[in-house]
Coordinates of C-alpha atoms and ligand atoms in Angstrom, one line a residue:
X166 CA 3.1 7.0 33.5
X167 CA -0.1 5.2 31.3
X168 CA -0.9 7.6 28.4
X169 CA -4.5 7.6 27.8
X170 CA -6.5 7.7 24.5
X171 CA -9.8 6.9 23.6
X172 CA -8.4 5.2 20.8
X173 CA -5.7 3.3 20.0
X174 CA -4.9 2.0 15.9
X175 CA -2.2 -0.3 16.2
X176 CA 0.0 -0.4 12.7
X177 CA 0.5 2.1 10.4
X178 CA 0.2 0.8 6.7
X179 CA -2.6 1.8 4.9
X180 CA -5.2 0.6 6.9
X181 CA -4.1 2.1 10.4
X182 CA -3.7 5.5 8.8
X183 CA -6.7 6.1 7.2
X184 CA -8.4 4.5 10.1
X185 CA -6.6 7.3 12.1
X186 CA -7.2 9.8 9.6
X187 CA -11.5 8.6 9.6
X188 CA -11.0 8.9 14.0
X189 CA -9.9 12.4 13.4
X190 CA -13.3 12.7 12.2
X191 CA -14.5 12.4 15.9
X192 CA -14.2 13.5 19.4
X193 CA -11.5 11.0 19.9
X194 CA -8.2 11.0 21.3
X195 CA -6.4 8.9 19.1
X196 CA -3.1 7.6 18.8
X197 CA -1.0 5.6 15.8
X198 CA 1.5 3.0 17.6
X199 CA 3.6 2.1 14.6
X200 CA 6.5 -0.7 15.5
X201 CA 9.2 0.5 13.1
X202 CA 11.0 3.7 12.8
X203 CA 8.2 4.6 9.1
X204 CA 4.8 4.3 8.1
X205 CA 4.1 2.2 5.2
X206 CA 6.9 -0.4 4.9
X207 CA 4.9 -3.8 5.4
X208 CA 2.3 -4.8 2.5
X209 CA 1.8 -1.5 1.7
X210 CA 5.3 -0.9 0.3
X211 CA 5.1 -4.1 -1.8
X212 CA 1.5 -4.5 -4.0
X213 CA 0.6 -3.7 -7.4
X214 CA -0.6 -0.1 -7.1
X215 CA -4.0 -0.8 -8.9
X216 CA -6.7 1.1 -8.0
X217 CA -9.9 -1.5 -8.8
X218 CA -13.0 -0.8 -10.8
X219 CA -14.8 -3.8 -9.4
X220 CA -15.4 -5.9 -11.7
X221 CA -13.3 -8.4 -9.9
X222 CA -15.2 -8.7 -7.1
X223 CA -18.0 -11.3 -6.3
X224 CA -21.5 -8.8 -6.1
X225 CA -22.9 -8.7 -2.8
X226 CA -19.8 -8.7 -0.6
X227 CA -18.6 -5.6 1.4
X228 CA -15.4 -5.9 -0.8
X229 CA -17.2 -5.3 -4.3
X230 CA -19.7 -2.5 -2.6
X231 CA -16.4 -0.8 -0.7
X232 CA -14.3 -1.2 -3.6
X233 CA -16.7 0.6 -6.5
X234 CA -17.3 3.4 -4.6
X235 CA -13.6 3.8 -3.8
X236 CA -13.0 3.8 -7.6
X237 CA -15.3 6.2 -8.3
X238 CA -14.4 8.8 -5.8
X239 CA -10.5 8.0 -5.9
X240 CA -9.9 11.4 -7.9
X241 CA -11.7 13.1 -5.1
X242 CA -9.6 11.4 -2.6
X243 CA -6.2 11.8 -4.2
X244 CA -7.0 15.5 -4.4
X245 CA -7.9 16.0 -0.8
X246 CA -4.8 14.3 0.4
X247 CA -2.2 16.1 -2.1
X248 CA -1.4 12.6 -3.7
X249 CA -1.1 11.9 -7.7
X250 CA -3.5 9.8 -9.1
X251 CA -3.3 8.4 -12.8
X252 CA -7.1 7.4 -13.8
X253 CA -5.4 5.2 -16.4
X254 CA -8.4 2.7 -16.8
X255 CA -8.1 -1.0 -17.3
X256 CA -8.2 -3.4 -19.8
X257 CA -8.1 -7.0 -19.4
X258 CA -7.3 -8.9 -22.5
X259 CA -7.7 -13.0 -23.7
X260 CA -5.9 -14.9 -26.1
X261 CA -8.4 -17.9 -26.3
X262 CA -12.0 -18.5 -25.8
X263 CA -11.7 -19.7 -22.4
X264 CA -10.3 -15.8 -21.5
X265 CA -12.8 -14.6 -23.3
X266 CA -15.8 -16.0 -21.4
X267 CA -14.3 -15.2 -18.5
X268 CA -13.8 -11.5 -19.3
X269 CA -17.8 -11.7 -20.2
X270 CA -18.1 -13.1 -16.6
X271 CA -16.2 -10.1 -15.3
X272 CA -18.3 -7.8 -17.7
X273 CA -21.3 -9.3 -16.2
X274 CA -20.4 -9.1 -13.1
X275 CA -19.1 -5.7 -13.0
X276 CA -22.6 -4.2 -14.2
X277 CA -24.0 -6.1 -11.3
X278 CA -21.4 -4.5 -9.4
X279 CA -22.4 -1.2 -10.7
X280 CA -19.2 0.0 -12.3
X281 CA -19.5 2.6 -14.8
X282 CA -18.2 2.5 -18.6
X283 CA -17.6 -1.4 -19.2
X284 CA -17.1 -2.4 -22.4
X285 CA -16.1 -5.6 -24.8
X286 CA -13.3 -4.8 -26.8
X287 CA -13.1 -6.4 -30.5
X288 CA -9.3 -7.3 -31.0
X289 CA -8.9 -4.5 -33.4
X290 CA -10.3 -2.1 -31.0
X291 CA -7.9 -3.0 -28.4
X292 CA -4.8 -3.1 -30.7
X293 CA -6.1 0.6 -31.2
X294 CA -5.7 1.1 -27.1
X295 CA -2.3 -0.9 -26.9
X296 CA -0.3 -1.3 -30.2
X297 CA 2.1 -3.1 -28.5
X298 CA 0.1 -5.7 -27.4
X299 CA 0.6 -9.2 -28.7
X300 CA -1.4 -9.6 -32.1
X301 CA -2.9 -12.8 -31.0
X302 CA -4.9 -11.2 -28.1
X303 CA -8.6 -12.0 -29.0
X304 CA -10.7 -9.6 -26.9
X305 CA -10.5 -7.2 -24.0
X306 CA -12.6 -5.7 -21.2
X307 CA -12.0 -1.9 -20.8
X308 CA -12.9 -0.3 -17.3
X309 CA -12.0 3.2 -17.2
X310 CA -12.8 3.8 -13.8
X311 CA -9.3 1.8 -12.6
X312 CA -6.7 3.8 -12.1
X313 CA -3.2 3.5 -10.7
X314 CA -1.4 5.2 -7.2
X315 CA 1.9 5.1 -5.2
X316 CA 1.1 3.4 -2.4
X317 CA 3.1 4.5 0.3
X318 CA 2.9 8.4 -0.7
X319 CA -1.6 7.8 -0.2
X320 CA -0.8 6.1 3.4
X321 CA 1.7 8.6 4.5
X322 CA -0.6 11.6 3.0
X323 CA -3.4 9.8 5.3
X324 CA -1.3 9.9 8.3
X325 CA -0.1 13.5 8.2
X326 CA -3.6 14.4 7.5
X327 CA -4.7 12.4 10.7
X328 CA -1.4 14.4 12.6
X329 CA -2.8 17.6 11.4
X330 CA -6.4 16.5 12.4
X331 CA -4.7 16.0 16.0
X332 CA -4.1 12.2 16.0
X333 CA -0.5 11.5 17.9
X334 CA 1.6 9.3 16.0
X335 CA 3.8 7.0 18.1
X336 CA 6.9 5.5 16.0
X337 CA 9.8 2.9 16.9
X338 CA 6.6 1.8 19.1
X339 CA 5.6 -1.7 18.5
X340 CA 3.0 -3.5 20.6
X341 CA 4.1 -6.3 22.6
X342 CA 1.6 -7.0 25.1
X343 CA -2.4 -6.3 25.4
X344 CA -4.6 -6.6 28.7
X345 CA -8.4 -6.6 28.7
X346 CA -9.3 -4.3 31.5
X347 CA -13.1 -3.0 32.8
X348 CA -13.5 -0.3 30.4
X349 CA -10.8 -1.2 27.6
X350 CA -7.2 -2.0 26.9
X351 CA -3.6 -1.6 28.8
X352 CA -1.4 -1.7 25.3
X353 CA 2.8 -2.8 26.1
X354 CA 5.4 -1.6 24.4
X355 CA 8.6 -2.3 25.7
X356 CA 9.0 -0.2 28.6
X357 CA 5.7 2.3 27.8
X358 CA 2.2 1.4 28.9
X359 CA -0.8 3.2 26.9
X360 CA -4.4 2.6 28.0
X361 CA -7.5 2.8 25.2
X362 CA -11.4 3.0 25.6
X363 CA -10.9 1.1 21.8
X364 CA -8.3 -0.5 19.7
X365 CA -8.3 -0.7 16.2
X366 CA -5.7 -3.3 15.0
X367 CA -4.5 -2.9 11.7
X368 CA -1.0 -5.2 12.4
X369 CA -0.7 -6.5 8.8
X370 CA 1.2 -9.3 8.7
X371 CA 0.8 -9.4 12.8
X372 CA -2.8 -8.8 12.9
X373 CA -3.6 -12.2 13.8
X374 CA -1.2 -12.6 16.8
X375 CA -2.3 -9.2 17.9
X376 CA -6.0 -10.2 17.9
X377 CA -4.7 -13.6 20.0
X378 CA -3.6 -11.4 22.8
X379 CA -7.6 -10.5 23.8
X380 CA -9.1 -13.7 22.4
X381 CA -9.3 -17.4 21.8
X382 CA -7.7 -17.7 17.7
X383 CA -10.4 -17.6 15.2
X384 CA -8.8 -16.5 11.6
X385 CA -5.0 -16.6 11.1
X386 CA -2.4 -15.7 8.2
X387 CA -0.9 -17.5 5.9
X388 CA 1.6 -15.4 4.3
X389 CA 2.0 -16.3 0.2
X390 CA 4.8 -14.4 -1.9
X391 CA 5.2 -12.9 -5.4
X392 CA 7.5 -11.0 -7.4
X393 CA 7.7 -8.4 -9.5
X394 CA 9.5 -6.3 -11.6
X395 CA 9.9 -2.3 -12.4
X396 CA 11.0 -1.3 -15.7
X397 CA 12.3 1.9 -16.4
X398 CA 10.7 5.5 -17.5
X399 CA 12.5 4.8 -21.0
X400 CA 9.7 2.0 -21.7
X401 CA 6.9 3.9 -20.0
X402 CA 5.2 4.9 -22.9
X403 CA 4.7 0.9 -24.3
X404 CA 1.5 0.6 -22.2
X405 CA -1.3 3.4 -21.2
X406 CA -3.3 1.1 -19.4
X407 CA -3.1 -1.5 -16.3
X408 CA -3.2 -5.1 -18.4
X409 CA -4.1 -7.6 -17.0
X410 CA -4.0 -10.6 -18.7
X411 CA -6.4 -13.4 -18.4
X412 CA -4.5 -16.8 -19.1
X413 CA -6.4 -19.6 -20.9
X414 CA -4.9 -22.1 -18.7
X415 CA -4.8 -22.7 -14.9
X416 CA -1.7 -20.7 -14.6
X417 CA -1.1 -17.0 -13.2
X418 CA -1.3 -14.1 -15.8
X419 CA 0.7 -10.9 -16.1
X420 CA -0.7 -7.8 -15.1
X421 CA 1.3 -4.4 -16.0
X422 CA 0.8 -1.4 -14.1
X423 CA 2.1 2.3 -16.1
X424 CA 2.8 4.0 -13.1
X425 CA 2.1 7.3 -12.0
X426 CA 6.2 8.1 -11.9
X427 CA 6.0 6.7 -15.9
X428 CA 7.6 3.7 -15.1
X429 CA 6.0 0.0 -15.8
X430 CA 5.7 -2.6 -13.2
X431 CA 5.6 -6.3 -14.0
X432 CA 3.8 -8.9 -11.8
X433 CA 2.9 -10.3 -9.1
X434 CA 3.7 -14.1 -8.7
X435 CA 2.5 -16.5 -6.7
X436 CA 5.1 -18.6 -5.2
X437 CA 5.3 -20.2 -1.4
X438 CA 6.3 -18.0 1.4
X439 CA 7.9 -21.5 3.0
X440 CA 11.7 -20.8 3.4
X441 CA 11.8 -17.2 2.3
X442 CA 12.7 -13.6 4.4
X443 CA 9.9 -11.6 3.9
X444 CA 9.7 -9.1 1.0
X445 CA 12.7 -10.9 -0.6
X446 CA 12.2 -12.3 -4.8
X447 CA 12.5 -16.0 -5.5
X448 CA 14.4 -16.5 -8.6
X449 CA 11.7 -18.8 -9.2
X450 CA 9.1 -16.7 -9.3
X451 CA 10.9 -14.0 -11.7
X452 CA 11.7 -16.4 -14.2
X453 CA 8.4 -17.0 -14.5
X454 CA 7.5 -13.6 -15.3
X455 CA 10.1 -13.1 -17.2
X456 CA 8.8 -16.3 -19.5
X457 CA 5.4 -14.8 -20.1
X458 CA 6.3 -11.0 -21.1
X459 CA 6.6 -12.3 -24.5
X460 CA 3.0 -14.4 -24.8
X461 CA 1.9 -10.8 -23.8
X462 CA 3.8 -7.9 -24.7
X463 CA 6.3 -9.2 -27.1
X464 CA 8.4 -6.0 -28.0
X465 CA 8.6 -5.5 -23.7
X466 CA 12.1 -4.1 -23.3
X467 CA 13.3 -5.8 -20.8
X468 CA 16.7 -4.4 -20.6
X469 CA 15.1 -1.7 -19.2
X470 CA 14.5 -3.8 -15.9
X471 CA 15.7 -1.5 -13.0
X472 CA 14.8 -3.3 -10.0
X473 CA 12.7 -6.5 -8.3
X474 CA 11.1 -6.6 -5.2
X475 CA 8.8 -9.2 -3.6
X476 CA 5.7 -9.1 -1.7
X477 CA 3.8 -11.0 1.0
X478 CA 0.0 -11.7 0.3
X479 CA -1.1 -12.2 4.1
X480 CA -4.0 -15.1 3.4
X481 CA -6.3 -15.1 5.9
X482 CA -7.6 -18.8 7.3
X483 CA -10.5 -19.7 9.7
X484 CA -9.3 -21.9 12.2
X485 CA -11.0 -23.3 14.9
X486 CA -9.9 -25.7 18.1
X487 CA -9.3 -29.7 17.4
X488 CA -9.9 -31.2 20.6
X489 CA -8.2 -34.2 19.8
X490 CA -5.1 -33.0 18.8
X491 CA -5.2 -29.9 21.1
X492 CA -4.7 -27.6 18.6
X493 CA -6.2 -24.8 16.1
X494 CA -6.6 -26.2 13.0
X495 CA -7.7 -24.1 9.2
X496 CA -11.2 -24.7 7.8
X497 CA -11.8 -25.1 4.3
X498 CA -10.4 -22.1 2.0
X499 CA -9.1 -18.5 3.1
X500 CA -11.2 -16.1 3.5
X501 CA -11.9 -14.0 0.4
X502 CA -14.4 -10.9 1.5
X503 CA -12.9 -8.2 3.6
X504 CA -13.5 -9.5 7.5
X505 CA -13.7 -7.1 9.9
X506 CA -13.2 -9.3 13.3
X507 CA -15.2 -7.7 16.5
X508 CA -16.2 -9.9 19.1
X509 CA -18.1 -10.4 22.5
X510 CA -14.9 -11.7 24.0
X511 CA -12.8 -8.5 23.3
X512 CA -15.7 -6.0 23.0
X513 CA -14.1 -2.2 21.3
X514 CA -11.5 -4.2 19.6
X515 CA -11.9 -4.2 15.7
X516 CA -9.3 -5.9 13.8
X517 CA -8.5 -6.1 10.2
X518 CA -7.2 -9.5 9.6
X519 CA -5.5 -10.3 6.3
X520 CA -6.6 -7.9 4.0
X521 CA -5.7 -8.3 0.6
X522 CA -6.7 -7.2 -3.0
X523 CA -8.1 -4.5 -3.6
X524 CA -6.9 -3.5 0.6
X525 CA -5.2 -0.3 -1.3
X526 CA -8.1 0.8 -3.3
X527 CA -10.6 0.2 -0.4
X528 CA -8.3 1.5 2.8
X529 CA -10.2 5.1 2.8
X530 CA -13.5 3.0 3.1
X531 CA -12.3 0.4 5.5
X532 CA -10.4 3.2 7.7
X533 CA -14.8 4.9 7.7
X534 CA -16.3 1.5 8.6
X535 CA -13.6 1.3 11.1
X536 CA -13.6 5.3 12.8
X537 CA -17.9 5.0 12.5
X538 CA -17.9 1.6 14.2
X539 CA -15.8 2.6 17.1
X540 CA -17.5 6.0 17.2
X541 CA -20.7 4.9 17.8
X542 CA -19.4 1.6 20.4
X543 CA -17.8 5.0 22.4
X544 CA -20.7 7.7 21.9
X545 CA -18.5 10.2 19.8
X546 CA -19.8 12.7 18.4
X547 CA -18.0 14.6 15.2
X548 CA -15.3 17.2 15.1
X549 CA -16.7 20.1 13.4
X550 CA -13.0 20.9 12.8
X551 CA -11.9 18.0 11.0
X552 CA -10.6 19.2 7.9
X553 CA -9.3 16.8 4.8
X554 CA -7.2 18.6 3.0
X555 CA -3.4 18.2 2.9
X556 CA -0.9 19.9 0.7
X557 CA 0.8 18.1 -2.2
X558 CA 5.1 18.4 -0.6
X559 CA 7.1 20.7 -3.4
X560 CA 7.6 19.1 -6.5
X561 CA 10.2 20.6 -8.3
X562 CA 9.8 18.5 -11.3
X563 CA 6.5 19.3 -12.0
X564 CA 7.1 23.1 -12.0
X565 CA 8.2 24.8 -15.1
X566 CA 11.6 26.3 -15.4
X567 CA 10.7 29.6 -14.4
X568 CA 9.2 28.4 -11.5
X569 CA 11.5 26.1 -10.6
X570 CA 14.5 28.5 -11.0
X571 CA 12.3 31.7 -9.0
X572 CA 12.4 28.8 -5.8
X573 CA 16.2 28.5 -6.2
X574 CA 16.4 31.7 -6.3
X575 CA 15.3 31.9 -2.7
X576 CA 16.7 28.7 -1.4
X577 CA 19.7 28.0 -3.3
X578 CA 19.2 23.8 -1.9
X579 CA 15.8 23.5 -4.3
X580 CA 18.8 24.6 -7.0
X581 CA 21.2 21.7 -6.0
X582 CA 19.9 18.2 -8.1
X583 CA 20.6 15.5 -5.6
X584 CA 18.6 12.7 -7.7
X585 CA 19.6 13.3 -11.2
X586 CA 17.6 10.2 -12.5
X587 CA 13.9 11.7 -11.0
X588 CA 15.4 15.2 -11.2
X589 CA 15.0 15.6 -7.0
X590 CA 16.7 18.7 -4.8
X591 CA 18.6 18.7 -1.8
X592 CA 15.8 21.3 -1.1
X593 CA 13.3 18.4 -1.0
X594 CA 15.1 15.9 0.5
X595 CA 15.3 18.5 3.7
X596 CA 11.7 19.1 3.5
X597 CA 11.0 15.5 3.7
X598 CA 12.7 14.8 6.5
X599 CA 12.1 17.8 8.2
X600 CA 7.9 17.4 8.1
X601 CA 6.3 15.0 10.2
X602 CA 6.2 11.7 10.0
X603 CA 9.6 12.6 8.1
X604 CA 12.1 10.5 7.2
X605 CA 14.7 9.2 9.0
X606 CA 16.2 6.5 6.6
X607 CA 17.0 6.6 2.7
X608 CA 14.2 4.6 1.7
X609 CA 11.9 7.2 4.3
X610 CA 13.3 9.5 1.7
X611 CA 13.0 7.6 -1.4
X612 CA 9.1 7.3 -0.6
X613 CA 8.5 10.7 -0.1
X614 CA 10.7 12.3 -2.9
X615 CA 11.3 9.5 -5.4
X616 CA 14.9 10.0 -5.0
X617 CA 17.0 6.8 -5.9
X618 CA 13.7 4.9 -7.2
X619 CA 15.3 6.4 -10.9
X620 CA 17.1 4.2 -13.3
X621 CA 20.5 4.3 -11.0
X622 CA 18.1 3.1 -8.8
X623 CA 20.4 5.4 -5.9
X624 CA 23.9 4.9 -7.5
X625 CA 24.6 8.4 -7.5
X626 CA 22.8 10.3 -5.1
X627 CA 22.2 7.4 -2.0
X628 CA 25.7 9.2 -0.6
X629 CA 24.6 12.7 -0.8
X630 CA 21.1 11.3 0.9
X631 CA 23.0 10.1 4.0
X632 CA 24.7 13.3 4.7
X633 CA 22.0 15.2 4.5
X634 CA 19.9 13.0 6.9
X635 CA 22.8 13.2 9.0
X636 CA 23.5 17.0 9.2
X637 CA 19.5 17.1 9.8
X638 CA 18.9 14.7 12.3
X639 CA 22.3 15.7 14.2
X640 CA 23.8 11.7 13.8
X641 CA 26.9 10.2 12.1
X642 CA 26.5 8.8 8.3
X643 CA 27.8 5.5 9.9
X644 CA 24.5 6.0 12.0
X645 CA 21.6 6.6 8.8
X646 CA 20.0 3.1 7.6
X647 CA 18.4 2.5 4.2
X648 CA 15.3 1.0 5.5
X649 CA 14.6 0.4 9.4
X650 CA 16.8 -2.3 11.8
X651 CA 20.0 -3.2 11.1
X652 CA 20.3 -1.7 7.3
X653 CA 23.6 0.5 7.9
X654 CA 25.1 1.3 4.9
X655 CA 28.7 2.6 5.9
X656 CA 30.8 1.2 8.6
X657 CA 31.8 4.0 11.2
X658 CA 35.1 5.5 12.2
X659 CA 36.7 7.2 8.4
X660 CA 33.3 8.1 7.1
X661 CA 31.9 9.8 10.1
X662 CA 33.9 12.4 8.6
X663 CA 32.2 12.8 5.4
Ligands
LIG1423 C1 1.1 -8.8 -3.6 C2 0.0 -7.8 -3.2 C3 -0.5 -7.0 -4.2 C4 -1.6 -6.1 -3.9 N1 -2.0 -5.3 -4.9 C5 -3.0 -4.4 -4.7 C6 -3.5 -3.6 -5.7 O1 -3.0 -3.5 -6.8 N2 -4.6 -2.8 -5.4 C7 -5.2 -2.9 -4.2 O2 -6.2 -2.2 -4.0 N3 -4.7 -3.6 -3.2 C8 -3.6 -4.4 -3.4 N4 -3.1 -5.2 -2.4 C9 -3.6 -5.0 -1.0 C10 -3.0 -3.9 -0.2 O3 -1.7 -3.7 -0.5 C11 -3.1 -4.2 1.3 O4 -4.5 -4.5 1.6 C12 -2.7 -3.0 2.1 O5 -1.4 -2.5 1.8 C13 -2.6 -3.6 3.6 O6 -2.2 -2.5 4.4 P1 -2.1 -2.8 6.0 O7 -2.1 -1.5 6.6 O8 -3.1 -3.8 6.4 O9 -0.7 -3.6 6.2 P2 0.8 -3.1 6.3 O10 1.1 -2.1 5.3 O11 1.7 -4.3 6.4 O12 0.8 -2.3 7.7 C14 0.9 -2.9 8.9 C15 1.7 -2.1 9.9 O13 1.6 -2.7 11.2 C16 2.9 -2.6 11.8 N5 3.0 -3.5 12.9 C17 3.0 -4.9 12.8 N6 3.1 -5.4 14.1 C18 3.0 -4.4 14.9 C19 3.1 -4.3 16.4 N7 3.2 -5.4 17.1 N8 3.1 -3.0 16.9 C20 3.0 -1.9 16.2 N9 3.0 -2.0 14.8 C21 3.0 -3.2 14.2 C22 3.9 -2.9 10.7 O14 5.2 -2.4 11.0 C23 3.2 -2.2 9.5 O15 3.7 -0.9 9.3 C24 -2.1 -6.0 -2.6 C25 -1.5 -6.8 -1.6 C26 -0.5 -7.7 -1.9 C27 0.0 -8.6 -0.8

């Protein structure tokens, strides 16, 4: 049997949940199909967390209007969905005077941009901001409107938000064929057919080849990587800021991020995606990190270094048909502004095509230009009933001790620490993979609680994770992965029996 929708977003990163969440917003029947067994573990697992002033962007482009007004209405956001938000601000700092004009560009720029509360820091001002800051740095370029999120907890808080708003979310469901019909698109997957009045393709990494199944190629990726670094909570409290550093040179500067959980994270590179697994770290590309934490941050602990992780930047290419060698060729230089690719030949298909920096700080706005365009392509008219709110999950180590211990009191499992690094309950850990979209791996769980993300970085408590999503789901431990296809992390037989 074909399931019907009006709507069909296909991916669920960032982008394909809050364009769900932005459909909900409408008359639609809309579906999520999402290829792996999560939301949120493509690009959107693996970025810098910033949220953006603007005063990166060029002025004029849809990415420098979409990305101010994000900024300025991300504490609104984070609110609505029940997500933290940490409205650090950002400074970006020089060492020479080649930085130093540039951060007057970005100054300049910004204003144009309409960002609010620029301003040129003198170096003694911004030794004020960050002691620990290399005494050398010359100037900075404060803009408090940046801020810093967790990534995957904003997507999946969009996503239950679009569930709750009546959007059905289809898992372990990934796209493999699309046909053009009449009056929309018959969607494959596997052995299940779906039909849609409109698609929205959010496909990440895929979004090009998805787009290549209803037309001729015209934009296609070209995935770059970088590294990074996380440093633990004990040397949270070096920076307050996101730094980013401006190099003097042609080279690639550090940024740090303070994140929300109090950790600092260190990066990204840019190295070439040529011969690497996706997501994995090039030694390469850490090295170099490692080499310029000094010319920055000189005191840096970097003992403290709990983990690396790497990243896929997918770069986005024109291409267009060679008839002499019979092929699709790139034009010039990828594609900076945010393209939203609709055309004649696949009419009610919008497809976001490698979208990069600032893709985080700008989803809730792309996922609107996306829900408004297909709304008005399909004559929807809005849900009076739509409503944005979504609770913040239990917490237990943000309530005080009283509070804390009243909970346990009822549920002795919101007594039993599972995590002891980030202080998370076996309480928790049910909730999270008891709600839906729950978890059903150790990393599902890691995203939504923080569990194992702690300075043992899941030493401890990982064992204690997979029975519990064991007993819940009603599998063996041999059966529980850490993150999607293949990841098992015990062998069967013995430790079925744990
Ligand atoms: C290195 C790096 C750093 C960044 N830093 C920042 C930052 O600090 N601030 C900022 O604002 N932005 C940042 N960004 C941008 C931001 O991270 C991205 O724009 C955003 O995460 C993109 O989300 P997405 O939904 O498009 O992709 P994804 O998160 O990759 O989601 C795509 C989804 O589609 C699914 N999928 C793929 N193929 C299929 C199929 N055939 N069928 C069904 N499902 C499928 C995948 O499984 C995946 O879940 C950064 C990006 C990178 C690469």
């Amino acid at each position: 049997m074909r399931k019907r929708f009006d709507v069909i977003v296909i991916g669920g990163g960032l982008l394909g949940s809050f364009s769900a969440r932005s459909l909900t917003k409408y008359r639609l029947k809309t579906a999520v199909l999402e290829a792996r067994e999560d939301l949120c573990t493509g690009i959107t697992r693996a970025n810098t967390a910033i949220v953006y002033s603007g005063c990166d962007t060029k002025p004029g482009t849809r990415k420098s209007r979409m990305c101010v007004r994000a900024a300025q209405s991300f504490s609104q956001l984070c609110e609505e969905l029940g997500v933290r938000y940490s409205a650090c601000g950002s400074i970006m700092i020089c060492f020479g005077p080649k930085g130093e004009k540039a951060l007057r560009r970005k100054y300049d720029q910004g204003l144009e941009n309409g960002v609010r509360g620029l301003k040129l820091l003198s170096q003694r001002e911004v030794l004020e901001l960050e002691p620990h800051l290399h005494p050398a740095v010359r100037a900075a370029l404060l803009a408090p409107e940046a801020g810093t999120v967790i990534p995957w907890e904003l997507g999946i808080a969009a996503a239950e938000n679009a569930v709750a708003n009546g959007a059905e979310l289809l898992l372990n469901t990934k796209v493999t064929g699309i046909r053009r019909t009449e009056n929309g698109y018959v969607i494959t997957s596997d052995d299940q057919e779906f039909f849609a009045r409109a698609v929205v393709n959010c496909a990440g990494l895929s979004a090009d080849r998805i787009l290549e199944a209803v037309q001729k190629p015209c934009v296609r990726i070209f995935p770059e990587a970088g590294d990074y670094y996380v440093l633990d909570t004990k040397a949270g409290g070096m920076i307050r800021h996101v730094i980013f550093h401006e190099p003097e040179e042609k080279e690639k500067g550090l940024t740090l991020v303070p994140t929300v959980d109090g950790n600092i994270l260190l990066g990204p590179t840019k190295v070439s995606a040529s011969g690497l697994e996706a997501f994995a770290v090039s030694r390469e590309g850490l090295k170099e990190l490692a080499a310029l934490v000094p010319r920055v941050i000189p005191d840096l602990p970097m003992e403290h270094v709990i983990r690396s992780f790497g990243a896929v930047r997918p770069n986005p290419f024109r291409v267009a048909y060679d008839a002499e060698s019979g092929t699709y060729v790139t034009q010039e230089e990828s594609i900076s502004d945010f393209t939203v690719h609709e055309s004649g030949e696949a009419p009610g298909f919008l497809s976001f095509v490698g979208i990069k920096t600032p893709g985080l700080t700008c989803a809730a706005a792309l996922g609107e230009y996306a829900a408004e365009r297909i709304s008005l392509l399909l004559h929807a008219e809005p849900k009076e009933t739509f409503n944005p709110m979504r609770a913040m999950p239990l917490r237990l180590n943000t309530l005080s001790p009283e509070e804390a211990a009243k909970l346990a009191a009822e549920n002795p499992a919101y007594g039993r620490i599972v995590c002891r690094c980030r202080k998370v309950t076996e309480g928790e850990i049910v909730d999270s993979i008891r709600r839906f979209p729950g978890a059903v791996t150790v990393d599902g769980v890691k995203r939504r609680t923080g569990a194992c993300s702690g300075r043992c970085q899941g030493s401890y408590c990982t064992q204690k994770i997979i029975e519990i999503i064991a007993r819940e789901r009603g599998i063996p431990p041999s059966s529980v992965q850490k993150d999607g296809p293949g990841s098992y992390l015990i062998g069967g037989g013995i430790h079925d029996s744990l």
